Amino acid sequence: MADRNRIEIPLPDDWHLHLRDGDVLPVTVNHAASRCRRAIIMPNLKPPVRTVEEAAAYRDRILQVCQWDHFEPLMTLYLTDNTSPEEILKAKDSDFVHAVKLYPAGATTNSDHGLTSVQNAREVFAAMEQCDFPLLVHAESTEPNLDVFDRERAFVETDFAWICENFKRLRIVFEHVSSRAGVDFVNSNASRMAATVTPHHLLLTRNDLLVGGLKPHHYCLPVVKTEDDRRALIQASLDKENFFAGTDSAPHPRSKKESHNCAAGIYTAPFFPELYAMAFEPHFPDPSQDPAPLQDFLRLFMSVRGERFYRMPLNEKGSPDQILEIRKEEWTLTASYEFAGDELVPLYAGKTIPYKAEIVKAN
Ligand code: DOR
Ligand code: ZN
């Protein structure tokens, strides 16, 4: 008899993940691998991952500490003012670098080496367009006088519009889309643009950040926005083939979060499928009555759409021989993880959530 409190989907992939490096790598890698098969690994290390050679070495360090056979890190390069078109061709030729990440200089954590002007990357964009290599974009303007809640909209209207106008066939992922303006822009470029949507932008608004005392563990960039923006993200995710899961899970030690200079980033990797299930559940029939509609959607959002955009094989049952089981079952999240001598506080630390996921053998 079918268990109504159970959903199963092919192993998910996380299309936007921060693992960091060094002592914390065993923690972050194994959390991610406990829930997904592949992940796009962000290159904003100190110093950043700028070359194919550096990406290969970083990939080796990730695989060395990984205790799960199924996990495959998909590497990216960090775009600087000095990135060469030749490096793009090398990346395209490798079988482990899958995209290039654009950070506007100064926009976010470890973005100091990012682009000081998008026009500095004209030749790189041309090379990427030519060899069909995806560009991943942190879409926030760094104009100093701009309101922080308007940074995404302003980037869309200026730099992003310029990129799209000048490189019409360049395939682009609008990363961690956070506003209605961002959603509209993705929709108006849908033939060659996709978007990742994080669990925290689907679950939180700026009230969760600012009301009843400032909440450092709800602070990320782009900052969480209004209820109207959140609804736009939910609706686009429900309706559009080109919106898919990318957690932007971004670990920082407690000492850097609960600080007068709070670092941007929300940690969700250890239970991200559960968070997506929570975010979308209200938009489907009660899964304990009929789990199929929510299950079908979560499969598309976490295990199919991103794979299609990146042109990668689906994680079908049997290859690998595992699935993700998501049970309607309350459990209490850990208050913090050990993090190389500090602590790592995840989203909803110490709270009870209604879903629990696990990678299990497919029958
Ligand atoms: O909140 C964020 N944290 N946004 C980013 O763009 C970077 C990330 C990080 O690396 O901590
Ligand atoms: Zn990120």
Coordinates of C-alpha atoms and ligand atoms in Angstrom, one line a residue:
M1 CA 0.0 0.0 0.0
A2 CA 1.3 3.4 -0.9
D3 CA 2.5 5.4 2.1
R4 CA 0.8 8.8 2.0
N5 CA 3.3 10.4 4.2
R6 CA 6.1 9.7 1.8
I7 CA 7.3 11.4 -1.4
E8 CA 10.1 10.1 -3.5
I9 CA 12.1 11.8 -6.3
P10 CA 15.2 11.1 -8.2
L11 CA 18.3 12.4 -6.4
P12 CA 18.2 16.2 -6.5
D13 CA 21.0 18.5 -7.8
D14 CA 21.9 21.8 -6.2
W15 CA 22.6 24.4 -8.9
H16 CA 24.2 27.0 -6.5
L17 CA 26.3 26.0 -3.5
H18 CA 29.2 27.4 -1.4
L19 CA 31.5 24.9 0.2
R20 CA 34.5 27.1 1.2
D21 CA 37.8 25.3 1.6
G22 CA 40.3 23.9 4.1
D23 CA 39.3 22.7 7.6
V24 CA 35.5 23.2 7.1
L25 CA 35.3 21.3 3.8
P26 CA 34.6 17.9 5.4
V27 CA 31.5 19.4 7.1
T28 CA 30.1 21.3 4.2
V29 CA 30.8 18.7 1.5
N30 CA 29.2 15.9 3.5
H31 CA 26.1 17.9 4.4
A32 CA 25.5 18.7 0.8
A33 CA 26.2 15.1 -0.4
S34 CA 23.7 13.8 2.2
R35 CA 20.9 15.5 0.1
C36 CA 22.1 15.8 -3.5
R37 CA 23.9 14.1 -6.3
R38 CA 25.6 17.1 -8.1
A39 CA 26.1 20.7 -7.1
I40 CA 27.4 23.8 -8.9
I41 CA 30.3 24.9 -6.7
M42 CA 30.7 28.6 -6.3
P43 CA 34.3 29.9 -6.9
N44 CA 34.4 32.8 -4.4
L45 CA 37.2 31.5 -2.2
K46 CA 40.0 33.6 -0.9
P47 CA 41.8 33.8 -3.4
P48 CA 39.0 33.0 -5.9
V49 CA 39.1 30.0 -8.3
R50 CA 40.1 31.8 -11.5
T51 CA 41.6 29.1 -13.7
V52 CA 40.8 25.6 -14.8
E53 CA 43.9 24.4 -13.0
E54 CA 42.7 25.9 -9.7
A55 CA 39.2 24.4 -10.3
A56 CA 40.8 21.0 -10.7
A57 CA 42.7 21.3 -7.5
Y58 CA 39.7 22.5 -5.6
R59 CA 37.6 19.7 -7.0
D60 CA 40.2 17.2 -5.8
R61 CA 40.1 18.6 -2.3
I62 CA 36.3 18.3 -2.3
L63 CA 36.4 14.7 -3.5
Q64 CA 39.1 13.8 -1.0
V65 CA 36.9 14.6 2.0
C66 CA 33.6 13.3 0.6
Q67 CA 32.2 10.2 2.2
W68 CA 29.5 9.6 -0.3
D69 CA 30.1 7.8 -3.7
H70 CA 27.3 9.6 -5.6
F71 CA 28.4 13.2 -5.1
E72 CA 29.8 15.1 -8.1
P73 CA 31.0 18.7 -7.7
L74 CA 30.4 20.8 -10.8
M75 CA 33.1 23.5 -10.9
T76 CA 32.9 27.1 -11.9
L77 CA 35.4 29.9 -12.7
Y78 CA 35.3 33.3 -11.1
L79 CA 35.2 36.1 -13.7
T80 CA 37.7 38.9 -13.2
D81 CA 38.6 42.0 -15.3
N82 CA 41.6 39.9 -16.4
T83 CA 39.9 36.6 -17.3
S84 CA 41.0 35.6 -20.8
P85 CA 38.9 34.1 -23.6
E86 CA 41.6 31.3 -23.8
E87 CA 40.7 30.3 -20.2
I88 CA 37.1 30.0 -21.3
L89 CA 38.0 27.6 -24.1
K90 CA 40.1 25.6 -21.7
A91 CA 37.1 25.4 -19.3
K92 CA 34.8 24.3 -22.2
D93 CA 37.3 21.6 -23.1
S94 CA 37.5 20.3 -19.5
D95 CA 34.8 17.9 -18.4
F96 CA 34.5 19.4 -14.9
V97 CA 34.2 23.1 -15.3
H98 CA 30.6 23.9 -16.2
A99 CA 30.1 27.7 -16.0
V100 CA 31.6 31.1 -15.2
K101 CA 30.4 33.2 -12.3
L102 CA 30.0 37.0 -12.6
Y103 CA 30.3 38.9 -9.3
P104 CA 30.1 42.7 -9.7
A105 CA 33.1 43.9 -7.6
G106 CA 32.0 44.7 -4.0
A107 CA 28.5 43.2 -4.4
T108 CA 28.8 40.4 -1.8
T109 CA 31.1 38.1 0.2
N110 CA 34.5 37.6 -1.4
S111 CA 33.6 39.7 -4.5
D112 CA 36.6 42.0 -4.4
H113 CA 38.1 40.4 -7.5
G114 CA 34.9 40.7 -9.4
L115 CA 34.1 42.8 -12.5
T116 CA 34.6 46.5 -12.0
S117 CA 32.5 47.0 -15.2
V118 CA 30.6 44.4 -17.3
Q119 CA 32.1 45.9 -20.4
N120 CA 35.6 44.7 -19.3
A121 CA 34.4 41.2 -20.1
R122 CA 33.2 41.9 -23.6
E123 CA 35.7 39.4 -25.2
V124 CA 35.0 36.7 -22.6
F125 CA 31.3 37.0 -23.1
A126 CA 31.8 36.7 -26.9
A127 CA 33.9 33.5 -26.4
M128 CA 31.3 32.1 -24.0
E129 CA 28.5 32.8 -26.5
Q130 CA 30.5 31.3 -29.3
C131 CA 31.2 28.0 -27.4
D132 CA 27.9 27.9 -25.6
F133 CA 29.3 28.1 -22.1
P134 CA 26.8 29.3 -19.4
L135 CA 27.3 32.6 -17.5
L136 CA 26.0 32.7 -13.9
V137 CA 25.2 36.2 -12.6
H138 CA 25.0 37.7 -9.2
A139 CA 22.6 40.4 -10.3
E140 CA 23.0 43.3 -7.9
S141 CA 24.2 46.9 -8.7
T142 CA 26.9 48.3 -6.5
E143 CA 26.0 52.0 -7.1
P144 CA 26.8 53.3 -3.6
N145 CA 23.7 55.5 -3.2
L146 CA 21.2 52.9 -4.3
D147 CA 18.8 51.5 -1.7
V148 CA 19.8 47.9 -0.8
F149 CA 16.3 46.6 -1.7
D150 CA 16.6 48.1 -5.2
R151 CA 20.0 46.6 -6.2
E152 CA 18.6 43.7 -8.2
R153 CA 16.1 45.8 -10.1
A154 CA 18.8 48.4 -10.9
F155 CA 21.3 45.8 -12.1
V156 CA 18.6 44.3 -14.4
E157 CA 17.9 47.7 -15.9
T158 CA 21.6 48.6 -16.6
D159 CA 24.3 45.9 -16.7
F160 CA 22.1 42.9 -17.3
A161 CA 20.2 44.7 -20.1
W162 CA 23.6 45.6 -21.7
I163 CA 24.8 41.9 -21.5
C164 CA 21.5 40.6 -23.0
E165 CA 21.4 43.2 -25.7
N166 CA 25.0 42.6 -26.8
F167 CA 25.2 38.8 -26.5
K168 CA 21.9 37.5 -27.7
R169 CA 22.8 33.9 -27.7
L170 CA 24.7 33.7 -24.4
R171 CA 23.0 31.3 -22.0
I172 CA 22.6 32.8 -18.6
V173 CA 21.5 31.8 -15.1
F174 CA 20.1 34.6 -13.0
E175 CA 21.3 33.4 -9.6
H176 CA 19.2 33.5 -6.4
V177 CA 16.5 35.7 -8.0
S178 CA 14.9 37.7 -5.2
S179 CA 12.5 40.2 -6.6
R180 CA 9.5 40.5 -8.9
A181 CA 11.6 42.7 -11.2
G182 CA 14.1 39.9 -11.4
V183 CA 11.4 37.4 -12.2
D184 CA 10.0 39.6 -15.0
F185 CA 13.5 40.0 -16.5
V186 CA 14.0 36.2 -16.6
N187 CA 10.6 35.8 -18.2
S188 CA 11.4 38.3 -20.8
N189 CA 14.6 36.5 -21.7
A190 CA 13.2 33.0 -21.2
S191 CA 14.6 31.4 -24.5
R192 CA 18.2 31.5 -23.1
M193 CA 17.9 32.5 -19.4
A194 CA 17.1 30.4 -16.3
A195 CA 17.0 31.3 -12.6
T196 CA 18.0 29.6 -9.4
V197 CA 15.6 30.1 -6.5
T198 CA 16.8 29.6 -2.9
P199 CA 14.8 28.1 -0.1
H200 CA 15.3 31.2 2.0
H201 CA 14.0 33.6 -0.6
L202 CA 10.9 31.4 -0.9
L203 CA 10.4 31.2 2.8
L204 CA 11.5 34.6 4.3
T205 CA 10.7 38.2 3.8
R206 CA 12.4 41.3 5.2
N207 CA 10.0 41.1 8.2
D208 CA 11.8 37.9 9.1
L209 CA 15.0 39.8 9.0
L210 CA 14.0 43.0 10.8
V211 CA 10.9 42.6 13.0
G212 CA 11.3 41.7 16.7
G213 CA 15.0 42.2 16.7
L214 CA 17.6 41.9 13.9
K215 CA 18.1 38.3 12.8
P216 CA 21.7 37.8 11.6
H217 CA 21.0 34.2 10.4
H218 CA 18.3 35.6 8.0
Y219 CA 20.8 38.0 6.4
C220 CA 22.0 37.2 2.9
L221 CA 22.7 38.9 -0.4
P222 CA 20.6 39.6 -2.3
V223 CA 18.7 40.6 0.8
V224 CA 15.3 38.9 1.4
K225 CA 12.5 41.3 0.2
T226 CA 8.8 41.9 0.4
E227 CA 5.9 39.5 0.5
D228 CA 5.0 40.6 -3.1
D229 CA 8.5 39.6 -4.2
R230 CA 8.3 36.3 -2.4
R231 CA 5.0 35.5 -4.1
A232 CA 6.5 36.3 -7.5
L233 CA 9.3 33.7 -6.8
I234 CA 6.8 31.1 -5.7
Q235 CA 4.5 31.7 -8.7
A236 CA 7.4 31.6 -11.2
S237 CA 8.8 28.4 -9.7
L238 CA 5.4 26.8 -9.9
D239 CA 4.7 27.8 -13.5
K240 CA 8.0 28.1 -15.4
E241 CA 10.3 25.5 -16.7
N242 CA 13.4 27.7 -16.3
F243 CA 13.2 28.3 -12.5
F244 CA 14.9 25.6 -10.5
A245 CA 16.6 24.8 -7.2
G246 CA 19.9 26.4 -6.2
T247 CA 20.3 26.8 -2.5
D248 CA 23.0 29.4 -2.2
S249 CA 23.8 27.6 1.0
A250 CA 26.6 29.8 2.3
P251 CA 28.3 28.9 5.6
H252 CA 29.9 31.4 7.9
P253 CA 31.1 30.8 11.5
R254 CA 28.7 32.0 14.2
S255 CA 31.3 34.6 15.3
K256 CA 31.1 36.3 11.8
K257 CA 27.2 36.1 11.7
E258 CA 26.5 37.3 15.3
S259 CA 28.8 40.3 14.9
H260 CA 28.6 44.0 14.4
N261 CA 29.6 43.4 10.8
C262 CA 27.4 40.3 10.1
A263 CA 28.5 38.3 7.1
A264 CA 25.9 37.6 4.3
G265 CA 24.9 34.0 3.9
I266 CA 22.3 31.5 5.1
Y267 CA 23.2 27.8 5.6
T268 CA 20.7 25.3 4.3
A269 CA 22.6 22.5 2.7
P270 CA 22.0 19.7 5.3
F271 CA 18.2 19.8 4.8
F272 CA 17.4 21.8 1.7
P273 CA 14.9 19.4 0.1
E274 CA 12.9 19.6 3.3
L275 CA 12.9 23.4 3.0
Y276 CA 11.7 23.4 -0.6
A277 CA 8.9 21.0 0.4
M278 CA 7.8 23.4 3.2
A279 CA 7.9 26.4 0.8
F280 CA 5.7 24.8 -1.8
E281 CA 3.4 22.6 0.2
P282 CA 0.8 25.3 0.7
H283 CA 0.3 25.5 -3.0
F284 CA -0.7 21.9 -3.5
P285 CA -3.5 19.6 -2.2
D286 CA -2.7 18.2 1.3
P287 CA 0.0 15.7 0.5
S288 CA -1.3 13.3 3.2
Q289 CA -4.5 13.0 1.1
D290 CA -2.8 13.1 -2.3
P291 CA 1.1 13.3 -2.4
A292 CA 1.3 13.1 -6.2
P293 CA 1.0 16.8 -7.2
L294 CA 3.6 18.0 -4.7
Q295 CA 5.9 15.1 -5.6
D296 CA 5.6 15.7 -9.3
F297 CA 6.5 19.4 -8.8
L298 CA 9.4 18.8 -6.5
R299 CA 10.8 16.3 -8.9
L300 CA 10.8 18.9 -11.7
F301 CA 12.1 21.7 -9.5
M302 CA 14.9 19.8 -7.8
S303 CA 15.8 16.9 -10.2
V304 CA 14.8 17.8 -13.8
R305 CA 14.7 21.5 -14.9
G306 CA 18.3 22.4 -13.9
E307 CA 19.6 19.3 -15.5
R308 CA 17.9 20.2 -18.8
F309 CA 19.3 23.8 -18.7
Y310 CA 22.8 22.4 -18.1
R311 CA 22.2 19.6 -20.6
M312 CA 23.1 16.9 -18.1
P313 CA 21.6 13.5 -17.8
L314 CA 18.7 13.1 -15.3
N315 CA 19.3 11.2 -12.1
E316 CA 16.9 8.5 -13.1
K317 CA 16.1 5.6 -10.8
G318 CA 18.7 3.0 -11.2
S319 CA 21.5 5.4 -12.3
P320 CA 22.5 6.0 -9.6
D321 CA 20.7 3.3 -7.7
Q322 CA 19.3 5.7 -5.2
I323 CA 16.4 8.1 -4.7
L324 CA 15.6 10.9 -2.2
E325 CA 12.7 10.0 0.1
I326 CA 10.9 13.0 1.7
R327 CA 8.7 12.0 4.6
K328 CA 6.1 14.1 6.4
E329 CA 7.7 13.8 9.8
E330 CA 8.6 16.4 12.3
W331 CA 12.2 16.6 13.5
T332 CA 14.2 19.2 15.3
L333 CA 17.1 20.8 13.5
T334 CA 20.4 21.0 15.3
A335 CA 21.2 24.3 17.1
S336 CA 24.6 24.4 15.5
Y337 CA 27.3 22.2 13.8
E338 CA 30.9 22.0 14.8
F339 CA 32.8 24.2 12.3
A340 CA 36.6 24.0 12.6
G341 CA 36.7 25.3 16.2
D342 CA 33.7 27.6 15.7
E343 CA 30.1 26.9 15.2
L344 CA 27.9 26.9 12.2
V345 CA 24.2 27.9 12.7
P346 CA 21.8 26.8 10.0
L347 CA 18.5 28.4 9.0
Y348 CA 15.8 27.5 11.6
A349 CA 18.4 26.2 14.1
G350 CA 16.8 24.4 17.0
K351 CA 13.3 24.6 15.3
T352 CA 11.1 21.7 14.4
I353 CA 10.2 21.3 10.7
P354 CA 7.6 19.1 9.2
Y355 CA 9.6 17.1 6.6
K356 CA 12.6 14.9 6.8
A357 CA 14.5 13.7 3.7
E358 CA 17.0 10.9 3.2
I359 CA 18.9 9.3 0.3
V360 CA 17.8 5.6 0.2
K361 CA 18.4 2.7 -2.2
A362 CA 15.8 2.6 -5.0
N363 CA 13.8 -0.6 -5.1
Ligands
DOR1 O1 24.4 35.7 1.0 C1 25.3 35.4 0.3 N1 26.4 34.7 0.7 N2 25.3 35.9 -1.0 C2 26.3 35.8 -1.8 O2 26.2 36.2 -2.9 C3 27.6 35.1 -1.4 C4 27.4 34.2 -0.3 C5 28.7 33.8 0.4 O3 29.6 33.4 -0.3 O4 28.7 33.9 1.7
ZN2 ZN 26.1 32.3 -3.8

